[in-house]
Amino acid sequence: MQKQKTISGFSKLSKKGKLEWLVKHFFKDPENVMRELMSFWHSDEAQQHIFDGFSENTISNYYLPFGIAPNFQINGKIYALPMVIEESSVVAAASSAAKYWLDRGGFHAQVIKTTKIGQVHFTWKGSIQLLGSVFPALKEQLIRDAAPITANMENRGGGVLDIQLLDMTHLETDFYQLRVSFETCDSMGANFINSVLESYADSLRAFFKKQTAFSEEEQEVDVIMSILSNYTPECLVRAWVECPVEDLDPCVEAITADAFADKFAKAVRIAQIDPYRATTHNKGIFNGIDAVVLATANDFRAVEACGHAYASRDGQYRSLSQCEVKDGKFRFWLDLPIALGTVGGLTRLHPIARKSLELLGNPSAKELMEIIAVAGLAQNFAAVRSLITTGIQQGHMKMHLHNILTHFGASELEVGEAFSYFSDKVVSFSAVREFLEIFRAKTIPG
Ligand code: MEV
């Protein structure tokens, strides 16, 4: 029985063939499921062809909302941020933080560095002294052999910045590493970096083979792997907001601007010292970051992995943002390592990503780093502001209520009635169902 659910040659079936096989073996209502999944195919075949090209074994498209958070002032320029996210309240929170800081000088951001890293991991049965003695010649060879790959990037102002030899034998027997630093300009650079590294791996093997002064064993080098590192602490951007404490509006009457600033700083401090809170705090930051990363078709897994590694850089997982209240001034900032592209990858292939980039004024990768760091900081500001004042459920529940009403197919009239009914009540799935049942019973015609 279970065997029927396995198949060989799935990838060779047509898209329709894949769907037919799938619905037949995994769904109770094959025809309807097939119809529903096909209803998400793009009506324009050429567009659909583009989407199908992004991945393998595609059977349909998975939709996510594409929203806009307007009114972001970043380094004096106004942006409307494209955000792709499935979670309610995120876009609303970003928009509200944008508006808040628009009246207080806006957001500031600065790229600190843009260096990326790649590694060739290899084992070699010889001494570091011997390796060190041939390294200058090896380095020249690596650069020479990879010249056809690096030429184009060099013309764009990037390329390989340095190649270091690291002795890792204290951690693992015979383990050495080439650590290569790169500048990849406006591309994220994954393909470029990996191609260069694989060329280095080939050159490394050939170079050792040619060392006549080496023993037979020393002429053998075993390349374990050659791959970029998604940890890019030297591809770093800072985003910040600042204003006199007296200019802060706590947004609730019961608290003064001074108390708001102190409580805010304390909340950020808690995320610095407690990993449980830090994880949620940083999750909120990534609500903003990922949404713009996705909207611009950048690699959100790489961005997340890097951000969380950086948050643990001193051995404890901590908040990515920091806050200081000093001499009557409120300063709130975020340091974010992030490798992005505005050319290459899917950035120009995905039709909506292309529109997102156009909406942002076709930014350079550096400018996009700044914009995305600001999106993270704004989201964090909005979340912490809510948490220390009203709590987050108030805002969340509005969207939650909306989603539940949509689920029950509520009419416009019912939505309006439900919103006023639940304005002072706790929203839950069953409470909304009960409300609708009673309301519908009362309003049945006749
Ligand atoms: C929810 O997606 C994000 C928050 O939990 C972030 C936070 O607690 O700072 C609100």
Tab-separated table of C-alpha atoms and ligand atoms in Angstrom:
chain	number	residue	atom	x	y	z
A	1	MET	CA	0.000	0.000	0.000
A	2	GLN	CA	2.689	2.460	1.128
A	3	LYS	CA	4.788	1.287	-1.835
A	4	GLN	CA	2.269	2.876	-4.200
A	5	LYS	CA	3.280	6.211	-2.782
A	6	THR	CA	6.820	5.877	-4.077
A	7	ILE	CA	7.845	6.469	-7.651
A	8	SER	CA	10.942	6.536	-9.798
A	9	GLY	CA	11.182	9.001	-12.653
A	10	PHE	CA	8.851	11.556	-11.028
A	11	SER	CA	10.982	14.397	-12.345
A	12	LYS	CA	10.542	13.107	-15.908
A	13	LEU	CA	6.739	13.367	-15.797
A	14	SER	CA	5.098	16.464	-17.255
A	15	LYS	CA	3.794	18.977	-14.761
A	16	LYS	CA	0.270	17.690	-15.254
A	17	GLY	CA	1.534	14.115	-15.027
A	18	LYS	CA	3.194	14.879	-11.692
A	19	LEU	CA	-0.011	16.390	-10.389
A	20	GLU	CA	-2.124	13.481	-11.573
A	21	TRP	CA	0.169	10.968	-9.896
A	22	LEU	CA	0.269	13.022	-6.720
A	23	VAL	CA	-3.450	13.596	-6.271
A	24	LYS	CA	-4.190	9.969	-7.073
A	25	HIS	CA	-1.884	8.653	-4.371
A	26	PHE	CA	-2.044	11.256	-1.615
A	27	PHE	CA	-5.466	12.915	-1.669
A	28	LYS	CA	-8.998	11.754	-0.957
A	29	ASP	CA	-10.640	14.032	-3.514
A	30	PRO	CA	-8.182	13.918	-6.446
A	31	GLU	CA	-10.214	15.820	-8.999
A	32	ASN	CA	-10.953	18.768	-6.773
A	33	VAL	CA	-7.419	18.931	-5.404
A	34	MET	CA	-6.061	18.855	-8.931
A	35	ARG	CA	-8.429	21.645	-9.977
A	36	GLU	CA	-7.502	23.733	-6.955
A	37	LEU	CA	-3.754	23.336	-7.383
A	38	MET	CA	-4.056	24.116	-11.088
A	39	SER	CA	-6.084	27.233	-10.314
A	40	PHE	CA	-2.864	28.720	-8.918
A	41	TRP	CA	-1.017	28.289	-12.203
A	42	HIS	CA	-0.237	31.621	-13.813
A	43	SER	CA	-2.625	32.474	-16.619
A	44	ASP	CA	0.298	33.707	-18.709
A	45	GLU	CA	2.269	30.640	-19.803
A	46	ALA	CA	5.497	32.579	-20.280
A	47	GLN	CA	5.337	33.860	-16.698
A	48	GLN	CA	4.576	30.381	-15.413
A	49	HIS	CA	7.583	29.080	-17.289
A	50	ILE	CA	9.773	31.559	-15.384
A	51	PHE	CA	8.481	30.339	-12.012
A	52	ASP	CA	8.875	26.696	-12.982
A	53	GLY	CA	12.492	27.412	-13.826
A	54	PHE	CA	13.334	28.441	-10.243
A	55	SER	CA	13.027	24.976	-8.772
A	56	GLU	CA	12.393	21.330	-9.589
A	57	ASN	CA	9.309	19.113	-9.654
A	58	THR	CA	6.981	22.099	-9.509
A	59	ILE	CA	3.263	21.373	-9.572
A	60	SER	CA	1.816	24.781	-8.748
A	61	ASN	CA	2.670	28.158	-7.198
A	62	TYR	CA	2.593	28.932	-3.484
A	63	TYR	CA	1.246	32.416	-2.902
A	64	LEU	CA	2.352	34.774	-0.151
A	65	PRO	CA	1.076	38.320	0.391
A	66	PHE	CA	3.122	41.124	-1.134
A	67	GLY	CA	2.586	44.187	1.090
A	68	ILE	CA	3.957	47.695	1.301
A	69	ALA	CA	5.204	49.635	4.332
A	70	PRO	CA	5.346	53.287	3.227
A	71	ASN	CA	6.922	56.386	4.787
A	72	PHE	CA	10.388	55.052	5.532
A	73	GLN	CA	12.920	57.869	5.655
A	74	ILE	CA	16.406	56.366	5.426
A	75	ASN	CA	19.436	58.651	5.281
A	76	GLY	CA	17.107	61.458	4.212
A	77	LYS	CA	15.503	59.526	1.332
A	78	ILE	CA	11.908	58.288	1.348
A	79	TYR	CA	11.152	54.656	0.550
A	80	ALA	CA	8.077	52.451	0.411
A	81	LEU	CA	9.291	49.023	1.490
A	82	PRO	CA	8.104	45.882	-0.299
A	83	MET	CA	7.411	43.090	2.197
A	84	VAL	CA	6.555	39.473	1.520
A	85	ILE	CA	5.308	37.841	4.700
A	86	GLU	CA	2.518	35.563	5.821
A	87	GLU	CA	2.295	36.845	9.396
A	88	SER	CA	-0.374	39.380	10.234
A	89	SER	CA	0.594	42.699	11.851
A	90	VAL	CA	4.180	42.733	10.577
A	91	VAL	CA	3.565	45.165	7.720
A	92	ALA	CA	1.298	47.280	9.926
A	93	ALA	CA	4.001	47.410	12.621
A	94	ALA	CA	6.688	48.389	10.111
A	95	SER	CA	4.458	51.124	8.702
A	96	SER	CA	3.710	52.463	12.143
A	97	ALA	CA	7.415	52.541	13.113
A	98	ALA	CA	8.214	54.280	9.810
A	99	LYS	CA	5.656	56.991	10.509
A	100	TYR	CA	6.862	57.365	14.100
A	101	TRP	CA	10.477	57.989	13.053
A	102	LEU	CA	9.503	60.101	10.053
A	103	ASP	CA	8.614	62.779	12.593
A	104	ARG	CA	11.897	62.299	14.467
A	105	GLY	CA	14.581	62.544	11.793
A	106	GLY	CA	13.991	59.188	10.157
A	107	PHE	CA	16.281	56.174	10.125
A	108	HIS	CA	20.006	56.251	9.552
A	109	ALA	CA	22.116	53.452	8.177
A	110	GLN	CA	25.685	52.884	7.155
A	111	VAL	CA	27.477	49.956	5.584
A	112	ILE	CA	30.607	49.244	7.601
A	113	LYS	CA	32.195	46.589	5.364
A	114	THR	CA	31.264	44.296	2.482
A	115	THR	CA	33.821	41.489	2.666
A	116	LYS	CA	32.628	37.924	2.101
A	117	ILE	CA	34.417	34.692	2.911
A	118	GLY	CA	34.970	31.369	1.167
A	119	GLN	CA	36.927	28.328	2.306
A	120	VAL	CA	38.814	25.432	0.810
A	121	HIS	CA	39.072	22.763	3.507
A	122	PHE	CA	41.793	20.212	2.928
A	123	THR	CA	43.916	17.645	4.691
A	124	TRP	CA	47.619	17.234	4.107
A	125	LYS	CA	50.193	15.054	5.815
A	126	GLY	CA	52.996	17.514	6.262
A	127	SER	CA	54.202	20.305	8.513
A	128	ILE	CA	52.870	23.847	8.530
A	129	GLN	CA	56.450	25.055	8.102
A	130	LEU	CA	56.783	23.258	4.773
A	131	LEU	CA	53.339	24.397	3.706
A	132	GLY	CA	54.150	27.971	4.735
A	133	SER	CA	57.354	27.901	2.689
A	134	VAL	CA	55.498	27.129	-0.575
A	135	PHE	CA	52.426	29.228	0.200
A	136	PRO	CA	53.551	32.453	-1.565
A	137	ALA	CA	54.099	30.490	-4.800
A	138	LEU	CA	50.850	28.580	-4.302
A	139	LYS	CA	48.948	31.821	-3.810
A	140	GLU	CA	50.298	33.226	-7.090
A	141	GLN	CA	49.331	30.030	-8.883
A	142	LEU	CA	45.795	30.071	-7.484
A	143	ILE	CA	45.299	33.670	-8.578
A	144	ARG	CA	46.732	32.996	-12.039
A	145	ASP	CA	44.613	29.886	-12.643
A	146	ALA	CA	41.390	31.573	-11.558
A	147	ALA	CA	41.991	34.732	-13.617
A	148	PRO	CA	39.417	33.821	-16.311
A	149	ILE	CA	36.767	33.502	-13.565
A	150	THR	CA	37.730	36.642	-11.646
A	151	ALA	CA	38.320	38.996	-14.608
A	152	ASN	CA	34.721	40.119	-14.961
A	153	MET	CA	34.252	40.748	-11.240
A	154	GLU	CA	37.539	42.666	-11.168
A	155	ASN	CA	36.248	44.899	-13.973
A	156	ARG	CA	33.239	45.640	-11.788
A	157	GLY	CA	35.535	46.663	-8.917
A	158	GLY	CA	35.484	43.401	-6.964
A	159	GLY	CA	37.275	40.092	-6.900
A	160	VAL	CA	39.487	38.183	-4.502
A	161	LEU	CA	40.844	40.390	-1.711
A	162	ASP	CA	43.122	37.943	0.035
A	163	ILE	CA	43.950	34.270	0.489
A	164	GLN	CA	45.101	33.096	3.893
A	165	LEU	CA	46.460	29.725	4.895
A	166	LEU	CA	45.137	28.525	8.240
A	167	ASP	CA	46.636	25.738	10.284
A	168	MET	CA	43.720	23.893	11.877
A	169	THR	CA	45.690	20.812	12.938
A	170	HIS	CA	45.144	21.641	16.637
A	171	LEU	CA	41.419	20.952	16.003
A	172	GLU	CA	41.578	18.092	13.522
A	173	THR	CA	44.512	15.945	12.383
A	174	ASP	CA	46.155	17.183	9.152
A	175	PHE	CA	43.399	19.781	8.631
A	176	TYR	CA	44.308	23.028	6.858
A	177	GLN	CA	42.212	25.689	5.264
A	178	LEU	CA	42.458	28.346	2.608
A	179	ARG	CA	40.364	31.234	3.840
A	180	VAL	CA	39.586	33.537	0.953
A	181	SER	CA	38.044	36.982	1.246
A	182	PHE	CA	35.999	38.460	-1.567
A	183	GLU	CA	34.351	41.650	-2.718
A	184	THR	CA	31.359	40.797	-4.897
A	185	CYS	CA	29.937	44.303	-5.556
A	186	ASP	CA	26.205	44.221	-6.295
A	187	SER	CA	25.860	40.449	-6.432
A	188	MET	CA	25.486	38.211	-3.416
A	189	GLY	CA	28.324	36.355	-5.068
A	190	ALA	CA	27.572	32.752	-4.131
A	191	ASN	CA	28.181	31.402	-7.651
A	192	PHE	CA	31.240	33.544	-8.179
A	193	ILE	CA	32.782	32.603	-4.847
A	194	ASN	CA	32.093	28.883	-5.267
A	195	SER	CA	33.508	28.857	-8.800
A	196	VAL	CA	36.705	30.548	-7.632
A	197	LEU	CA	37.031	28.145	-4.710
A	198	GLU	CA	36.572	25.083	-6.893
A	199	SER	CA	39.227	26.423	-9.237
A	200	TYR	CA	41.515	26.906	-6.211
A	201	ALA	CA	40.864	23.318	-5.143
A	202	ASP	CA	41.945	22.008	-8.567
A	203	SER	CA	45.012	24.246	-8.590
A	204	LEU	CA	45.912	23.206	-5.073
A	205	ARG	CA	45.976	19.510	-6.021
A	206	ALA	CA	47.969	20.200	-9.197
A	207	PHE	CA	50.436	22.459	-7.344
A	208	PHE	CA	51.240	19.827	-4.711
A	209	LYS	CA	51.700	17.151	-7.359
A	210	LYS	CA	54.385	19.313	-8.994
A	211	GLN	CA	56.454	19.857	-5.812
A	212	THR	CA	59.471	17.697	-6.585
A	213	ALA	CA	61.038	18.510	-3.211
A	214	PHE	CA	58.022	16.962	-1.449
A	215	SER	CA	57.825	13.285	-0.505
A	216	GLU	CA	55.277	11.189	-2.369
A	217	GLU	CA	52.909	11.477	0.578
A	218	GLU	CA	53.396	15.248	0.728
A	219	GLN	CA	52.476	15.566	-2.923
A	220	GLU	CA	48.961	14.345	-2.113
A	221	VAL	CA	46.435	16.837	-0.825
A	222	ASP	CA	42.889	15.785	-0.064
A	223	VAL	CA	40.382	18.579	-0.666
A	224	ILE	CA	37.448	17.891	1.615
A	225	MET	CA	35.236	20.685	0.278
A	226	SER	CA	35.276	24.151	-1.256
A	227	ILE	CA	32.370	26.435	-0.398
A	228	LEU	CA	31.508	29.989	0.563
A	229	SER	CA	30.778	30.721	4.197
A	230	ASN	CA	27.366	32.185	4.950
A	231	TYR	CA	28.881	33.696	8.073
A	232	THR	CA	29.864	37.179	6.957
A	233	PRO	CA	30.643	39.239	10.068
A	234	GLU	CA	32.689	41.535	7.844
A	235	CYS	CA	29.787	42.232	5.544
A	236	LEU	CA	28.168	44.467	8.096
A	237	VAL	CA	25.650	47.290	8.220
A	238	ARG	CA	24.474	49.456	11.106
A	239	ALA	CA	21.007	51.013	11.246
A	240	TRP	CA	19.965	53.420	13.973
A	241	VAL	CA	17.425	55.940	15.208
A	242	GLU	CA	18.006	58.669	17.757
A	243	CYS	CA	16.180	61.597	19.266
A	244	PRO	CA	15.970	63.596	22.482
A	245	VAL	CA	14.143	61.527	25.084
A	246	GLU	CA	11.538	64.288	25.435
A	247	ASP	CA	10.581	63.805	21.770
A	248	LEU	CA	9.578	60.195	22.339
A	249	ASP	CA	5.864	59.580	22.311
A	250	PRO	CA	5.094	56.558	24.506
A	251	CYS	CA	1.735	56.160	22.685
A	252	VAL	CA	-0.020	55.446	25.982
A	253	GLU	CA	-1.006	58.077	28.492
A	254	ALA	CA	0.034	56.281	31.632
A	255	ILE	CA	3.750	56.534	30.934
A	256	THR	CA	6.098	59.508	30.479
A	257	ALA	CA	8.689	59.831	27.720
A	258	ASP	CA	11.472	59.305	30.305
A	259	ALA	CA	9.888	56.158	31.660
A	260	PHE	CA	9.245	54.901	28.138
A	261	ALA	CA	12.907	55.358	27.180
A	262	ASP	CA	14.121	53.584	30.314
A	263	LYS	CA	11.677	50.724	29.950
A	264	PHE	CA	12.559	50.352	26.275
A	265	ALA	CA	16.292	50.225	27.047
A	266	LYS	CA	15.623	47.679	29.799
A	267	ALA	CA	13.635	45.474	27.408
A	268	VAL	CA	16.522	45.522	24.932
A	269	ARG	CA	18.973	44.832	27.757
A	270	ILE	CA	16.940	41.772	28.779
A	271	ALA	CA	17.312	40.486	25.210
A	272	GLN	CA	21.057	41.053	25.561
A	273	ILE	CA	21.385	38.942	28.680
A	274	ASP	CA	18.716	36.248	28.304
A	275	PRO	CA	18.893	33.896	25.283
A	276	TYR	CA	15.226	32.921	25.652
A	277	ARG	CA	14.153	36.520	25.224
A	278	ALA	CA	16.935	37.207	22.693
A	279	THR	CA	15.556	34.539	20.371
A	280	THR	CA	12.078	36.082	20.301
A	281	HIS	CA	13.506	39.592	20.111
A	282	ASN	CA	15.659	38.640	17.108
A	283	LYS	CA	12.758	36.735	15.562
A	284	GLY	CA	10.896	40.033	15.577
A	285	ILE	CA	13.874	41.711	13.887
A	286	PHE	CA	13.866	39.015	11.202
A	287	ASN	CA	10.137	39.557	10.639
A	288	GLY	CA	11.186	42.810	8.992
A	289	ILE	CA	14.442	41.617	7.457
A	290	ASP	CA	13.089	38.421	5.889
A	291	ALA	CA	10.059	40.166	4.440
A	292	VAL	CA	12.202	42.573	2.391
A	293	VAL	CA	14.801	39.878	1.669
A	294	LEU	CA	12.024	37.718	0.211
A	295	ALA	CA	10.441	40.600	-1.687
A	296	THR	CA	13.776	41.203	-3.404
A	297	ALA	CA	14.372	37.464	-4.032
A	298	ASN	CA	17.432	37.299	-1.826
A	299	ASP	CA	18.458	34.212	0.131
A	300	PHE	CA	16.620	34.392	3.460
A	301	ARG	CA	18.165	31.143	4.754
A	302	ALA	CA	21.636	32.606	4.329
A	303	VAL	CA	20.566	35.861	5.950
A	304	GLU	CA	18.991	34.088	8.921
A	305	ALA	CA	21.898	31.675	9.445
A	306	CYS	CA	24.378	34.535	9.391
A	307	GLY	CA	22.358	36.789	11.680
A	308	HIS	CA	21.910	34.118	14.324
A	309	ALA	CA	25.577	33.077	14.175
A	310	TYR	CA	26.526	36.739	14.670
A	311	ALA	CA	24.107	37.030	17.577
A	312	SER	CA	26.136	34.265	19.279
A	313	ARG	CA	29.570	35.615	18.419
A	314	ASP	CA	30.767	35.907	22.024
A	315	GLY	CA	29.511	32.435	22.933
A	316	GLN	CA	26.042	33.451	24.119
A	317	TYR	CA	23.057	34.149	21.904
A	318	ARG	CA	22.138	37.829	22.339
A	319	SER	CA	19.949	40.573	20.916
A	320	LEU	CA	21.141	41.962	17.580
A	321	SER	CA	19.901	45.415	18.578
A	322	GLN	CA	21.066	47.687	21.352
A	323	CYS	CA	19.689	50.734	23.083
A	324	GLU	CA	21.239	53.567	25.052
A	325	VAL	CA	19.630	56.391	26.985
A	326	LYS	CA	22.301	58.923	27.846
A	327	ASP	CA	22.468	62.684	28.372
A	328	GLY	CA	18.806	63.046	27.472
A	329	LYS	CA	19.245	61.210	24.194
A	330	PHE	CA	17.579	57.965	23.072
A	331	ARG	CA	19.641	55.852	20.679
A	332	PHE	CA	18.531	52.493	19.312
A	333	TRP	CA	20.608	50.554	16.812
A	334	LEU	CA	21.106	47.276	15.035
A	335	ASP	CA	24.332	45.782	13.703
A	336	LEU	CA	23.586	43.230	11.037
A	337	PRO	CA	25.908	41.081	8.956
A	338	ILE	CA	24.083	40.454	5.698
A	339	ALA	CA	25.136	39.364	2.217
A	340	LEU	CA	22.727	40.554	-0.459
A	341	GLY	CA	22.536	40.977	-4.176
A	342	THR	CA	20.680	43.373	-6.430
A	343	VAL	CA	21.965	41.656	-9.554
A	344	GLY	CA	22.274	37.949	-10.231
A	345	GLY	CA	20.360	35.075	-8.680
A	346	LEU	CA	16.607	35.524	-8.900
A	347	THR	CA	16.716	39.261	-8.212
A	348	ARG	CA	16.033	40.185	-11.820
A	349	LEU	CA	14.318	36.951	-12.889
A	350	HIS	CA	11.449	36.975	-10.435
A	351	PRO	CA	8.955	39.481	-11.856
A	352	ILE	CA	7.791	40.728	-8.447
A	353	ALA	CA	11.347	40.943	-7.094
A	354	ARG	CA	12.200	43.072	-10.095
A	355	LYS	CA	9.283	45.353	-9.223
A	356	SER	CA	10.414	45.471	-5.582
A	357	LEU	CA	13.850	46.635	-6.641
A	358	GLU	CA	12.355	49.219	-8.961
A	359	LEU	CA	10.143	50.415	-6.104
A	360	LEU	CA	13.295	50.883	-4.019
A	361	GLY	CA	14.907	52.878	-6.834
A	362	ASN	CA	17.061	49.975	-8.092
A	363	PRO	CA	19.458	50.200	-5.151
A	364	SER	CA	23.042	48.973	-5.057
A	365	ALA	CA	23.660	45.976	-2.794
A	366	LYS	CA	25.056	48.396	-0.201
A	367	GLU	CA	21.928	50.544	-0.244
A	368	LEU	CA	19.776	47.408	0.010
A	369	MET	CA	21.817	46.329	3.066
A	370	GLU	CA	20.922	49.652	4.664
A	371	ILE	CA	17.248	49.412	3.747
A	372	ILE	CA	16.938	45.862	5.066
A	373	ALA	CA	18.742	46.632	8.314
A	374	VAL	CA	16.299	49.506	8.793
A	375	ALA	CA	13.360	47.152	8.158
A	376	GLY	CA	14.695	44.930	10.962
A	377	LEU	CA	15.228	47.842	13.335
A	378	ALA	CA	11.779	49.299	12.605
A	379	GLN	CA	10.129	45.961	13.260
A	380	ASN	CA	12.047	45.579	16.484
A	381	PHE	CA	11.130	49.101	17.586
A	382	ALA	CA	7.438	48.476	16.907
A	383	ALA	CA	7.459	45.124	18.721
A	384	VAL	CA	9.301	46.359	21.813
A	385	ARG	CA	7.191	49.539	21.955
A	386	SER	CA	4.018	47.429	21.973
A	387	LEU	CA	5.414	44.916	24.436
A	388	ILE	CA	6.314	47.559	27.036
A	389	THR	CA	3.076	49.519	26.635
A	390	THR	CA	-0.122	47.885	25.377
A	391	GLY	CA	1.145	44.330	24.808
A	392	ILE	CA	1.134	42.881	21.320
A	393	GLN	CA	-2.156	41.042	21.375
A	394	GLN	CA	-4.197	44.201	20.832
A	395	GLY	CA	-2.721	44.754	17.371
A	396	HIS	CA	-2.393	41.071	16.530
A	397	MET	CA	-5.957	40.303	17.429
A	398	LYS	CA	-7.345	42.705	14.840
A	399	MET	CA	-5.661	40.775	12.057
A	400	HIS	CA	-6.421	37.493	13.765
A	401	LEU	CA	-10.090	38.450	13.901
A	402	HIS	CA	-9.976	39.387	10.253
A	403	ASN	CA	-8.476	36.010	9.328
A	404	ILE	CA	-11.040	34.090	11.374
A	405	LEU	CA	-13.888	36.073	9.795
A	406	THR	CA	-12.497	35.311	6.335
A	407	HIS	CA	-12.336	31.640	7.285
A	408	PHE	CA	-16.069	31.721	8.131
A	409	GLY	CA	-16.884	33.622	4.938
A	410	ALA	CA	-18.214	36.640	6.862
A	411	SER	CA	-20.012	39.334	4.883
A	412	GLU	CA	-19.021	43.003	5.017
A	413	LEU	CA	-21.857	43.651	7.464
A	414	GLU	CA	-20.767	40.775	9.692
A	415	VAL	CA	-17.140	41.965	9.643
A	416	GLY	CA	-18.193	45.446	10.777
A	417	GLU	CA	-20.407	44.038	13.548
A	418	ALA	CA	-17.706	41.610	14.671
A	419	PHE	CA	-15.069	44.339	14.926
A	420	SER	CA	-17.238	46.487	17.157
A	421	TYR	CA	-18.348	43.472	19.225
A	422	PHE	CA	-14.776	42.274	19.798
A	423	SER	CA	-13.309	45.735	20.453
A	424	ASP	CA	-13.292	44.988	24.214
A	425	LYS	CA	-13.331	41.179	24.156
A	426	VAL	CA	-10.823	38.391	23.741
A	427	VAL	CA	-10.783	37.031	20.184
A	428	SER	CA	-10.738	33.293	19.749
A	429	PHE	CA	-11.813	30.957	16.979
A	430	SER	CA	-14.730	29.590	18.993
A	431	ALA	CA	-15.830	33.032	20.229
A	432	VAL	CA	-15.991	34.309	16.654
A	433	ARG	CA	-17.879	31.217	15.478
A	434	GLU	CA	-20.380	31.660	18.297
A	435	PHE	CA	-20.748	35.362	17.530
A	436	LEU	CA	-21.447	34.624	13.858
A	437	GLU	CA	-23.926	31.841	14.647
A	438	ILE	CA	-25.923	34.130	16.923
A	439	PHE	CA	-25.674	37.085	14.537
A	440	ARG	CA	-26.707	34.965	11.544
A	441	ALA	CA	-29.612	33.405	13.442
A	442	LYS	CA	-30.846	36.904	14.301
A	443	THR	CA	-30.528	38.212	10.774
A	444	ILE	CA	-31.992	35.289	8.772
A	445	PRO	CA	-34.479	36.894	6.383
A	446	GLY	CA	-38.095	36.308	7.255
B	1	MEV	C1	6.105	38.126	16.684
B	1	MEV	O1	6.195	37.621	15.376
B	1	MEV	C2	7.354	38.890	17.029
B	1	MEV	C3	7.463	39.374	18.460
B	1	MEV	O2	7.265	38.276	19.357
B	1	MEV	C4	8.831	39.968	18.633
B	1	MEV	C5	9.196	40.327	20.043
B	1	MEV	O3	8.676	39.718	20.996
B	1	MEV	O4	10.045	41.221	20.177
B	1	MEV	C6	6.388	40.376	18.770
